[in-house]
CSV table of N, CA and C in Angstrom, one decimal:
chain,number,residue,atom,x,y,z
W,614,MET,N,227.0,138.3,80.4
W,614,MET,CA,226.3,137.1,80.6
W,614,MET,C,225.0,137.4,81.4
W,615,ASN,N,224.0,136.6,81.1
W,615,ASN,CA,222.7,136.8,81.7
W,615,ASN,C,222.6,136.0,82.9
W,616,THR,N,222.3,136.6,84.0
W,616,THR,CA,222.2,135.8,85.3
W,616,THR,C,220.8,135.5,85.7
W,617,THR,N,219.8,135.9,84.9
W,617,THR,CA,218.4,135.7,85.2
W,617,THR,C,218.1,134.2,85.1
W,618,PRO,N,217.5,133.5,86.1
W,618,PRO,CA,217.3,132.1,86.0
W,618,PRO,C,216.1,131.9,85.0
W,619,ILE,N,216.2,130.8,84.4
W,619,ILE,CA,215.1,130.4,83.5
W,619,ILE,C,214.0,129.7,84.3
W,620,ARG,N,212.7,130.2,84.1
W,620,ARG,CA,211.6,129.7,84.8
W,620,ARG,C,211.0,128.6,84.0
W,621,THR,N,210.6,127.5,84.7
W,621,THR,CA,209.9,126.4,84.1
W,621,THR,C,208.4,126.7,84.1
W,622,ALA,N,207.7,126.0,83.3
W,622,ALA,CA,206.2,126.1,83.2
W,622,ALA,C,205.6,125.9,84.5
W,623,ARG,N,206.1,125.0,85.3
W,623,ARG,CA,205.5,124.6,86.6
W,623,ARG,C,205.7,125.8,87.5
W,624,GLU,N,206.8,126.5,87.5
W,624,GLU,CA,207.1,127.6,88.4
W,624,GLU,C,206.2,128.8,88.0
W,625,SER,N,205.9,129.0,86.7
W,625,SER,CA,205.1,130.1,86.3
W,625,SER,C,203.6,129.9,86.7
W,626,GLU,N,203.2,128.7,87.0
W,626,GLU,CA,201.8,128.4,87.4
W,626,GLU,C,201.6,128.4,88.9
W,627,ALA,N,202.6,128.7,89.6
W,627,ALA,CA,202.5,128.7,91.1
W,627,ALA,C,201.5,129.7,91.5
W,628,GLY,N,200.5,129.3,92.3
W,628,GLY,CA,199.5,130.2,92.9
W,628,GLY,C,198.2,130.2,92.0
W,629,ALA,N,198.2,129.7,90.8
W,629,ALA,CA,197.0,129.7,90.0
W,629,ALA,C,196.0,128.8,90.6
W,630,ALA,N,196.3,127.7,91.2
W,630,ALA,CA,195.4,126.8,91.8
W,630,ALA,C,194.6,127.5,93.0
W,631,LEU,N,195.3,128.4,93.7
W,631,LEU,CA,194.7,129.1,94.8
W,631,LEU,C,193.7,130.1,94.3
W,632,VAL,N,194.0,130.8,93.2
W,632,VAL,CA,193.1,131.8,92.6
W,632,VAL,C,191.9,131.0,92.1
W,633,VAL,N,192.0,129.9,91.3
W,633,VAL,CA,190.9,129.2,90.8
W,633,VAL,C,190.1,128.6,91.9
W,634,GLY,N,190.7,128.1,93.0
W,634,GLY,CA,189.9,127.6,94.1
W,634,GLY,C,189.1,128.7,94.8
W,635,LEU,N,189.7,129.9,95.0
W,635,LEU,CA,188.9,131.0,95.6
W,635,LEU,C,187.8,131.4,94.7
W,636,ILE,N,187.9,131.4,93.4
W,636,ILE,CA,186.8,131.8,92.6
W,636,ILE,C,185.7,130.8,92.6
W,637,LEU,N,186.1,129.5,92.6
W,637,LEU,CA,185.1,128.5,92.8
W,637,LEU,C,184.3,128.6,94.1
W,638,MET,N,185.0,128.8,95.2
W,638,MET,CA,184.4,129.0,96.5
W,638,MET,C,183.5,130.2,96.5
W,639,LEU,N,183.8,131.3,95.8
W,639,LEU,CA,183.0,132.5,95.7
W,639,LEU,C,181.7,132.1,95.0
W,640,VAL,N,181.8,131.4,93.9
W,640,VAL,CA,180.6,131.0,93.1
W,640,VAL,C,179.7,130.1,93.9
W,641,LEU,N,180.3,129.1,94.6
W,641,LEU,CA,179.5,128.2,95.4
W,641,LEU,C,178.8,129.0,96.6
W,642,THR,N,179.5,129.9,97.2
W,642,THR,CA,178.9,130.7,98.2
W,642,THR,C,177.7,131.6,97.7
W,643,VAL,N,177.9,132.2,96.5
W,643,VAL,CA,176.8,133.0,96.0
W,643,VAL,C,175.6,132.1,95.7
W,644,LEU,N,175.8,130.9,95.1
W,644,LEU,CA,174.7,129.9,94.8
W,644,LEU,C,174.0,129.5,96.1
W,645,GLY,N,174.8,129.2,97.2
W,645,GLY,CA,174.2,128.8,98.4
W,645,GLY,C,173.4,129.9,99.1
W,646,VAL,N,173.8,131.1,99.1
W,646,VAL,CA,173.1,132.2,99.6
W,646,VAL,C,171.8,132.5,98.8
W,647,SER,N,171.9,132.4,97.5
W,647,SER,CA,170.8,132.6,96.6
W,647,SER,C,169.7,131.5,96.9
W,648,GLY,N,170.2,130.3,97.0
W,648,GLY,CA,169.2,129.2,97.3
W,648,GLY,C,168.5,129.3,98.6
W,649,MET,N,169.3,129.8,99.6
W,649,MET,CA,168.6,130.0,101.0
W,649,MET,C,167.6,131.1,100.9
W,650,ASN,N,167.9,132.2,100.1
W,650,ASN,CA,166.9,133.3,100.0
W,650,ASN,C,165.7,132.8,99.2
W,651,MET,N,165.9,132.0,98.2
W,651,MET,CA,164.7,131.4,97.4
W,651,MET,C,163.9,130.5,98.3
W,652,ASN,N,164.5,129.7,99.1
W,652,ASN,CA,163.7,128.8,100.0
W,652,ASN,C,163.0,129.6,101.1
W,653,THR,N,163.6,130.7,101.6
W,653,THR,CA,162.9,131.5,102.6
W,653,THR,C,161.6,132.2,101.9
W,654,LEU,N,161.8,132.7,100.7
W,654,LEU,CA,160.7,133.3,100.0
W,654,LEU,C,159.6,132.3,99.7
W,655,GLU,N,159.9,131.1,99.3
W,655,GLU,CA,158.9,130.0,99.0
W,655,GLU,C,158.2,129.6,100.3
W,656,LEU,N,158.9,129.6,101.4
W,656,LEU,CA,158.3,129.2,102.7
W,656,LEU,C,157.3,130.3,103.1
W,657,THR,N,157.7,131.5,102.9
W,657,THR,CA,156.7,132.6,103.2
W,657,THR,C,155.5,132.6,102.4
W,658,MET,N,155.7,132.3,101.1
W,658,MET,CA,154.5,132.2,100.2
W,658,MET,C,153.6,131.1,100.6
W,659,ALA,N,154.2,129.9,100.9
W,659,ALA,CA,153.4,128.8,101.3
W,659,ALA,C,152.6,129.1,102.6
W,660,SER,N,153.3,129.8,103.5
W,660,SER,CA,152.6,130.2,104.8
W,660,SER,C,151.5,131.1,104.6
W,661,ASN,N,151.7,132.1,103.6
W,661,ASN,CA,150.6,133.0,103.3
W,661,ASN,C,149.4,132.3,102.7
W,662,THR,N,149.7,131.4,101.8
W,662,THR,CA,148.6,130.6,101.2
W,662,THR,C,147.8,129.8,102.2
W,663,GLN,N,148.6,129.2,103.2
W,663,GLN,CA,147.9,128.4,104.2
W,663,GLN,C,147.1,129.3,105.1
W,664,SER,N,147.6,130.5,105.4
W,664,SER,CA,146.8,131.5,106.2
W,664,SER,C,145.5,131.9,105.5
W,665,GLN,N,145.6,132.1,104.2
W,665,GLN,CA,144.4,132.5,103.4
W,665,GLN,C,143.4,131.3,103.4
W,666,GLN,N,143.9,130.1,103.3
W,666,GLN,CA,143.0,128.9,103.3
W,666,GLN,C,142.3,128.8,104.7
W,667,ASP,N,143.1,129.1,105.7
W,667,ASP,CA,142.5,129.0,107.1
W,667,ASP,C,141.3,130.0,107.2
W,668,ALA,N,141.6,131.3,106.6
W,668,ALA,CA,140.5,132.3,106.7
W,668,ALA,C,139.3,131.9,105.8
W,669,PHE,N,139.6,131.3,104.7
W,669,PHE,CA,138.5,130.8,103.8
W,669,PHE,C,137.6,129.8,104.5
W,670,GLN,N,138.3,128.8,105.2
W,670,GLN,CA,137.6,127.8,105.9
W,670,GLN,C,136.8,128.4,107.1
W,671,ALA,N,137.4,129.4,107.7
W,671,ALA,CA,136.7,130.0,108.9
W,671,ALA,C,135.5,130.7,108.4
W,672,ALA,N,135.5,131.4,107.3
W,672,ALA,CA,134.3,132.0,106.7
W,672,ALA,C,133.2,131.0,106.4
W,673,GLU,N,133.6,129.9,105.8
W,673,GLU,CA,132.7,128.8,105.6
W,673,GLU,C,132.1,128.3,106.9
W,674,THR,N,132.9,128.2,107.9
W,674,THR,CA,132.4,127.7,109.2
W,674,THR,C,131.4,128.8,109.8
W,675,GLY,N,131.7,130.0,109.5
W,675,GLY,CA,130.7,131.1,110.0
W,675,GLY,C,129.4,130.9,109.3
W,676,ILE,N,129.3,130.6,108.1
W,676,ILE,CA,128.0,130.4,107.4
W,676,ILE,C,127.3,129.2,108.0
W,677,ASP,N,128.1,128.1,108.3
W,677,ASP,CA,127.5,126.9,108.9
W,677,ASP,C,127.0,127.2,110.3
W,678,LEU,N,127.7,128.0,111.0
W,678,LEU,CA,127.2,128.4,112.4
W,678,LEU,C,125.9,129.2,112.3
W,679,ALA,N,125.8,130.1,111.4
W,679,ALA,CA,124.6,130.9,111.2
W,679,ALA,C,123.4,130.0,110.8
W,680,LEU,N,123.7,129.1,109.9
W,680,LEU,CA,122.6,128.2,109.5
W,680,LEU,C,122.1,127.3,110.6
W,681,ALA,N,123.1,126.9,111.5
W,681,ALA,CA,122.8,126.0,112.6
W,681,ALA,C,122.0,126.6,113.7
W,682,THR,N,122.1,127.9,113.8
W,682,THR,CA,121.3,128.6,114.8
W,682,THR,C,119.8,128.6,114.5
W,683,ARG,N,119.5,128.6,113.2
W,683,ARG,CA,118.1,128.6,112.8
W,683,ARG,C,117.3,129.8,113.4
W,684,ASP,N,118.0,130.9,113.6
W,684,ASP,CA,117.4,132.1,114.2
W,684,ASP,C,117.3,133.1,113.1
W,685,PHE,N,116.2,133.0,112.3
W,685,PHE,CA,116.0,133.8,111.2
W,685,PHE,C,114.7,134.7,111.4
W,686,THR,N,114.8,135.9,111.3
W,686,THR,CA,113.7,136.8,111.5
W,686,THR,C,113.6,137.8,110.4
W,687,THR,N,112.4,138.3,110.0
W,687,THR,CA,112.3,139.2,108.9
W,687,THR,C,112.3,140.7,109.5
W,688,THR,N,112.5,140.8,110.8
W,688,THR,CA,112.4,142.2,111.3
W,688,THR,C,113.8,142.8,111.5
W,689,ALA,N,114.8,142.1,111.8
W,689,ALA,CA,116.1,142.7,112.1
W,689,ALA,C,117.2,141.6,111.7
W,690,ALA,N,118.4,142.2,111.4
W,690,ALA,CA,119.5,141.3,111.2
W,690,ALA,C,120.0,140.6,112.5
W,691,THR,N,120.4,139.4,112.4
W,691,THR,CA,120.9,138.7,113.5
W,691,THR,C,122.4,138.4,113.3
W,692,SER,N,123.2,138.4,114.3
W,692,SER,CA,124.6,138.3,114.2
W,692,SER,C,125.2,137.1,115.1
W,693,ILE,N,126.2,136.5,114.5
W,693,ILE,CA,127.0,135.5,115.3
W,693,ILE,C,128.2,136.2,115.7
W,694,ALA,N,128.5,136.3,117.0
W,694,ALA,CA,129.7,137.0,117.5
W,694,ALA,C,130.9,136.3,117.0
W,695,PRO,N,132.1,137.0,117.0
W,695,PRO,CA,133.3,136.3,116.6
W,695,PRO,C,133.6,135.1,117.5
W,696,THR,N,133.8,134.0,116.8
W,696,THR,CA,133.9,132.7,117.5
W,696,THR,C,135.2,132.0,117.1
W,697,ASP,N,135.9,131.5,118.1
W,697,ASP,CA,137.2,130.8,117.8
W,697,ASP,C,136.8,129.5,117.1
W,698,VAL,N,137.4,129.3,116.0
W,698,VAL,CA,137.1,128.0,115.2
W,698,VAL,C,138.3,127.1,115.1
W,699,GLY,N,139.3,127.4,116.0
W,699,GLY,CA,140.5,126.5,116.0
W,699,GLY,C,141.7,127.3,115.6
W,700,GLY,N,142.8,127.0,116.3
W,700,GLY,CA,144.0,127.7,116.0
W,700,GLY,C,143.9,129.2,116.2
W,701,ASP,N,144.4,129.9,115.2
W,701,ASP,CA,144.3,131.4,115.3
W,701,ASP,C,143.2,131.9,114.4
W,702,THR,N,142.2,131.1,114.1
W,702,THR,CA,141.1,131.6,113.2
W,702,THR,C,139.8,131.8,114.0
W,703,THR,N,139.1,132.9,113.5
W,703,THR,CA,137.8,133.2,114.1
W,703,THR,C,136.9,133.4,112.9
W,704,ALA,N,135.6,133.3,113.3
W,704,ALA,CA,134.5,133.4,112.3
W,704,ALA,C,133.4,134.3,112.9
W,705,GLU,N,132.8,135.1,112.1
W,705,GLU,CA,131.6,135.8,112.6
W,705,GLU,C,130.7,135.9,111.4
W,706,ALA,N,129.4,136.1,111.6
W,706,ALA,CA,128.4,136.1,110.5
W,706,ALA,C,127.2,137.0,110.9
W,707,THR,N,126.6,137.5,109.8
W,707,THR,CA,125.3,138.3,110.0
W,707,THR,C,124.3,137.7,109.0
W,708,VAL,N,123.1,137.5,109.5
W,708,VAL,CA,122.0,137.0,108.7
W,708,VAL,C,121.0,138.1,108.5
W,709,GLN,N,120.7,138.4,107.3
W,709,GLN,CA,119.8,139.6,107.0
W,709,GLN,C,118.7,139.1,106.1
W,710,PHE,N,117.5,139.5,106.4
W,710,PHE,CA,116.3,139.3,105.6
W,710,PHE,C,116.4,140.2,104.4
W,711,MET,N,116.1,139.7,103.2
W,711,MET,CA,116.2,140.5,102.0
W,711,MET,C,114.9,140.9,101.4
W,712,GLN,N,114.1,139.8,101.1
W,712,GLN,CA,112.7,140.1,100.5
W,712,GLN,C,111.9,138.8,100.5
W,713,THR,N,110.6,139.0,100.2
W,713,THR,CA,109.7,137.9,100.2
W,713,THR,C,109.2,137.8,98.7
W,714,THR,N,109.2,136.5,98.3
W,714,THR,CA,108.8,136.2,96.9
W,714,THR,C,107.7,135.2,96.9
W,715,PRO,N,106.6,135.5,96.2
W,715,PRO,CA,105.6,134.5,96.1
W,715,PRO,C,106.1,133.2,95.4
W,716,VAL,N,105.6,132.1,95.9
W,716,VAL,CA,106.0,130.8,95.3
W,716,VAL,C,104.8,130.3,94.5
W,717,PRO,N,105.1,130.0,93.2
W,717,PRO,CA,104.0,129.4,92.4
W,717,PRO,C,103.5,128.1,93.0
W,718,ASP,N,102.1,128.0,93.1
W,718,ASP,CA,101.5,126.8,93.5
W,718,ASP,C,100.6,126.3,92.4
W,719,LEU,N,99.8,125.3,92.8
W,719,LEU,CA,98.9,124.7,91.8
W,719,LEU,C,97.9,125.8,91.2
W,720,SER,N,97.4,126.6,92.1
W,720,SER,CA,96.4,127.6,91.6
W,720,SER,C,97.1,128.6,90.7
W,721,PHE,N,98.4,128.9,90.9
W,721,PHE,CA,99.2,129.8,90.1
W,721,PHE,C,99.3,129.3,88.7
W,722,SER,N,99.5,128.0,88.6
W,722,SER,CA,99.7,127.4,87.2
W,722,SER,C,98.4,127.4,86.4
W,723,MET,N,97.3,127.6,87.1
W,723,MET,CA,96.0,127.8,86.4
W,723,MET,C,95.7,129.2,86.2
W,724,GLY,N,96.6,130.1,86.4
W,724,GLY,CA,96.4,131.5,86.2
W,724,GLY,C,95.8,132.3,87.3
W,725,VAL,N,95.7,131.7,88.5
W,725,VAL,CA,95.2,132.4,89.7
W,725,VAL,C,96.3,132.3,90.7
W,726,GLY,N,96.6,133.5,91.2
W,726,GLY,CA,97.7,133.6,92.3
W,726,GLY,C,97.0,133.8,93.6
W,727,THR,N,97.1,132.8,94.5
W,727,THR,CA,96.5,133.0,95.8
W,727,THR,C,97.5,133.6,96.8
W,728,GLY,N,98.8,133.4,96.6
W,728,GLY,CA,99.8,133.9,97.5
W,728,GLY,C,99.8,133.1,98.8
W,729,SER,N,99.4,131.9,98.8
W,729,SER,CA,99.3,131.1,100.0
W,729,SER,C,100.7,130.6,100.5
W,730,VAL,N,101.7,130.6,99.6
W,730,VAL,CA,103.0,130.2,100.0
W,730,VAL,C,104.0,131.3,99.5
W,731,GLN,N,104.9,131.6,100.4
W,731,GLN,CA,106.0,132.6,100.1
W,731,GLN,C,107.3,132.1,100.4
W,732,ALA,N,108.3,132.6,99.7
W,732,ALA,CA,109.7,132.3,99.9
W,732,ALA,C,110.4,133.5,100.6
W,733,PHE,N,111.0,133.3,101.7
W,733,PHE,CA,111.6,134.4,102.5
W,733,PHE,C,113.1,134.3,102.1
W,734,HIS,N,113.6,135.3,101.5
W,734,HIS,CA,115.0,135.3,101.0
W,734,HIS,C,115.9,136.0,102.1
W,735,PHE,N,117.0,135.2,102.5
W,735,PHE,CA,117.9,135.7,103.5
W,735,PHE,C,119.3,135.6,102.9
W,736,ASP,N,120.2,136.5,103.4
W,736,ASP,CA,121.6,136.5,103.0
W,736,ASP,C,122.4,136.3,104.3
W,737,ILE,N,123.4,135.5,104.2
W,737,ILE,CA,124.4,135.3,105.3
W,737,ILE,C,125.7,135.9,104.8
W,738,THR,N,126.3,136.8,105.5
W,738,THR,CA,127.6,137.3,105.2
W,738,THR,C,128.5,136.9,106.4
W,739,ALA,N,129.5,136.1,106.0
W,739,ALA,CA,130.5,135.6,107.1
W,739,ALA,C,131.9,136.1,106.8
W,740,VAL,N,132.6,136.4,107.8
W,740,VAL,CA,134.0,136.9,107.7
W,740,VAL,C,134.8,135.9,108.5
W,741,GLY,N,135.8,135.4,107.9
W,741,GLY,CA,136.8,134.5,108.6
W,741,GLY,C,138.1,135.2,108.6
W,742,GLU,N,138.7,135.1,109.8
W,742,GLU,CA,140.1,135.7,110.0
W,742,GLU,C,141.0,134.6,110.4
W,743,GLY,N,142.1,134.6,109.6
W,743,GLY,CA,143.2,133.6,109.9
W,743,GLY,C,144.4,134.2,110.4
W,744,PRO,N,145.4,133.4,110.6
W,744,PRO,CA,146.7,134.0,111.1
W,744,PRO,C,147.3,134.9,110.0
W,745,ARG,N,148.2,135.7,110.5
W,745,ARG,CA,148.9,136.7,109.6
W,745,ARG,C,147.9,137.7,108.9
W,746,ASN,N,146.9,138.0,109.7
W,746,ASN,CA,145.9,139.0,109.2
W,746,ASN,C,145.2,138.6,107.9
W,747,ALA,N,145.1,137.4,107.6
W,747,ALA,CA,144.3,136.9,106.4
W,747,ALA,C,142.8,137.0,106.7
W,748,ARG,N,142.1,137.5,105.7
W,748,ARG,CA,140.6,137.7,105.9
W,748,ARG,C,139.9,137.1,104.6
W,749,ALA,N,138.8,136.5,104.8
W,749,ALA,CA,138.0,136.1,103.7
W,749,ALA,C,136.5,136.4,104.1
W,750,THR,N,135.8,136.9,103.1
W,750,THR,CA,134.4,137.2,103.3
W,750,THR,C,133.6,136.4,102.3
W,751,HIS,N,132.5,135.7,102.8
W,751,HIS,CA,131.6,134.9,101.9
W,751,HIS,C,130.2,135.3,102.2
W,752,THR,N,129.4,135.3,101.1
W,752,THR,CA,128.0,135.6,101.2
W,752,THR,C,127.2,134.4,100.7
W,753,GLN,N,126.3,133.9,101.4
W,753,GLN,CA,125.5,132.8,101.0
W,753,GLN,C,124.0,133.2,101.1
W,754,SER,N,123.2,133.0,100.1
W,754,SER,CA,121.8,133.3,100.1
W,754,SER,C,121.0,131.9,100.3
W,755,PHE,N,119.9,132.1,100.9
W,755,PHE,CA,119.0,130.9,101.0
W,755,PHE,C,117.6,131.4,101.2
W,756,TYR,N,116.7,130.5,100.9
W,756,TYR,CA,115.2,130.8,101.0
W,756,TYR,C,114.6,129.8,102.0
W,757,ILE,N,113.6,130.3,102.7
W,757,ILE,CA,112.8,129.5,103.6
W,757,ILE,C,111.3,129.7,103.1
W,758,VAL,N,110.7,128.6,102.8
W,758,VAL,CA,109.3,128.6,102.3
W,758,VAL,C,108.4,128.6,103.5
W,759,GLY,N,107.4,129.5,103.5
W,759,GLY,CA,106.5,129.5,104.6
W,759,GLY,C,105.1,130.0,104.1
W,760,PRO,N,104.2,130.2,105.0
W,760,PRO,CA,102.9,130.7,104.6
W,760,PRO,C,102.9,132.1,104.1
W,761,GLY,N,102.0,132.3,103.1
W,761,GLY,CA,102.0,133.6,102.5
W,761,GLY,C,101.1,134.6,103.3
W,762,GLY,N,101.2,135.8,102.9
W,762,GLY,CA,100.4,136.9,103.6
W,762,GLY,C,99.0,137.0,103.0
W,763,PRO,N,98.2,137.9,103.5
W,763,PRO,CA,96.8,138.0,103.1
W,763,PRO,C,96.7,138.4,101.7
């Protein structure tokens, strides 16, 4: 005679709920950790973009500071020392004379060039530094019209 007890379907499933629950918990944990890593990466990317924008704006401010000094000379380059422009950002600029160009006047349109007016070409190179070692360099050219040479 066989003395082995007959197992019911319910008895053969004992512990299956625990295994399924543990697998679901593992999947949810992996998803949670992955989401946290993704959010950390996105936060770092946004911070780097903000730092680059701060450096960009600082370089633009450097150009504005150089133009505001109105200290332009044709003999030597002039510099704006590194200046704190707010937060962790600084700006510096250099103004350099490039060349002189004759400006056409009324006599020029008649075929006679008197050279009574000239355009003095200057370049401003500004460097902005933002947080997290972000740097931006901008160059702006401009002309000043003045009296011509002999």
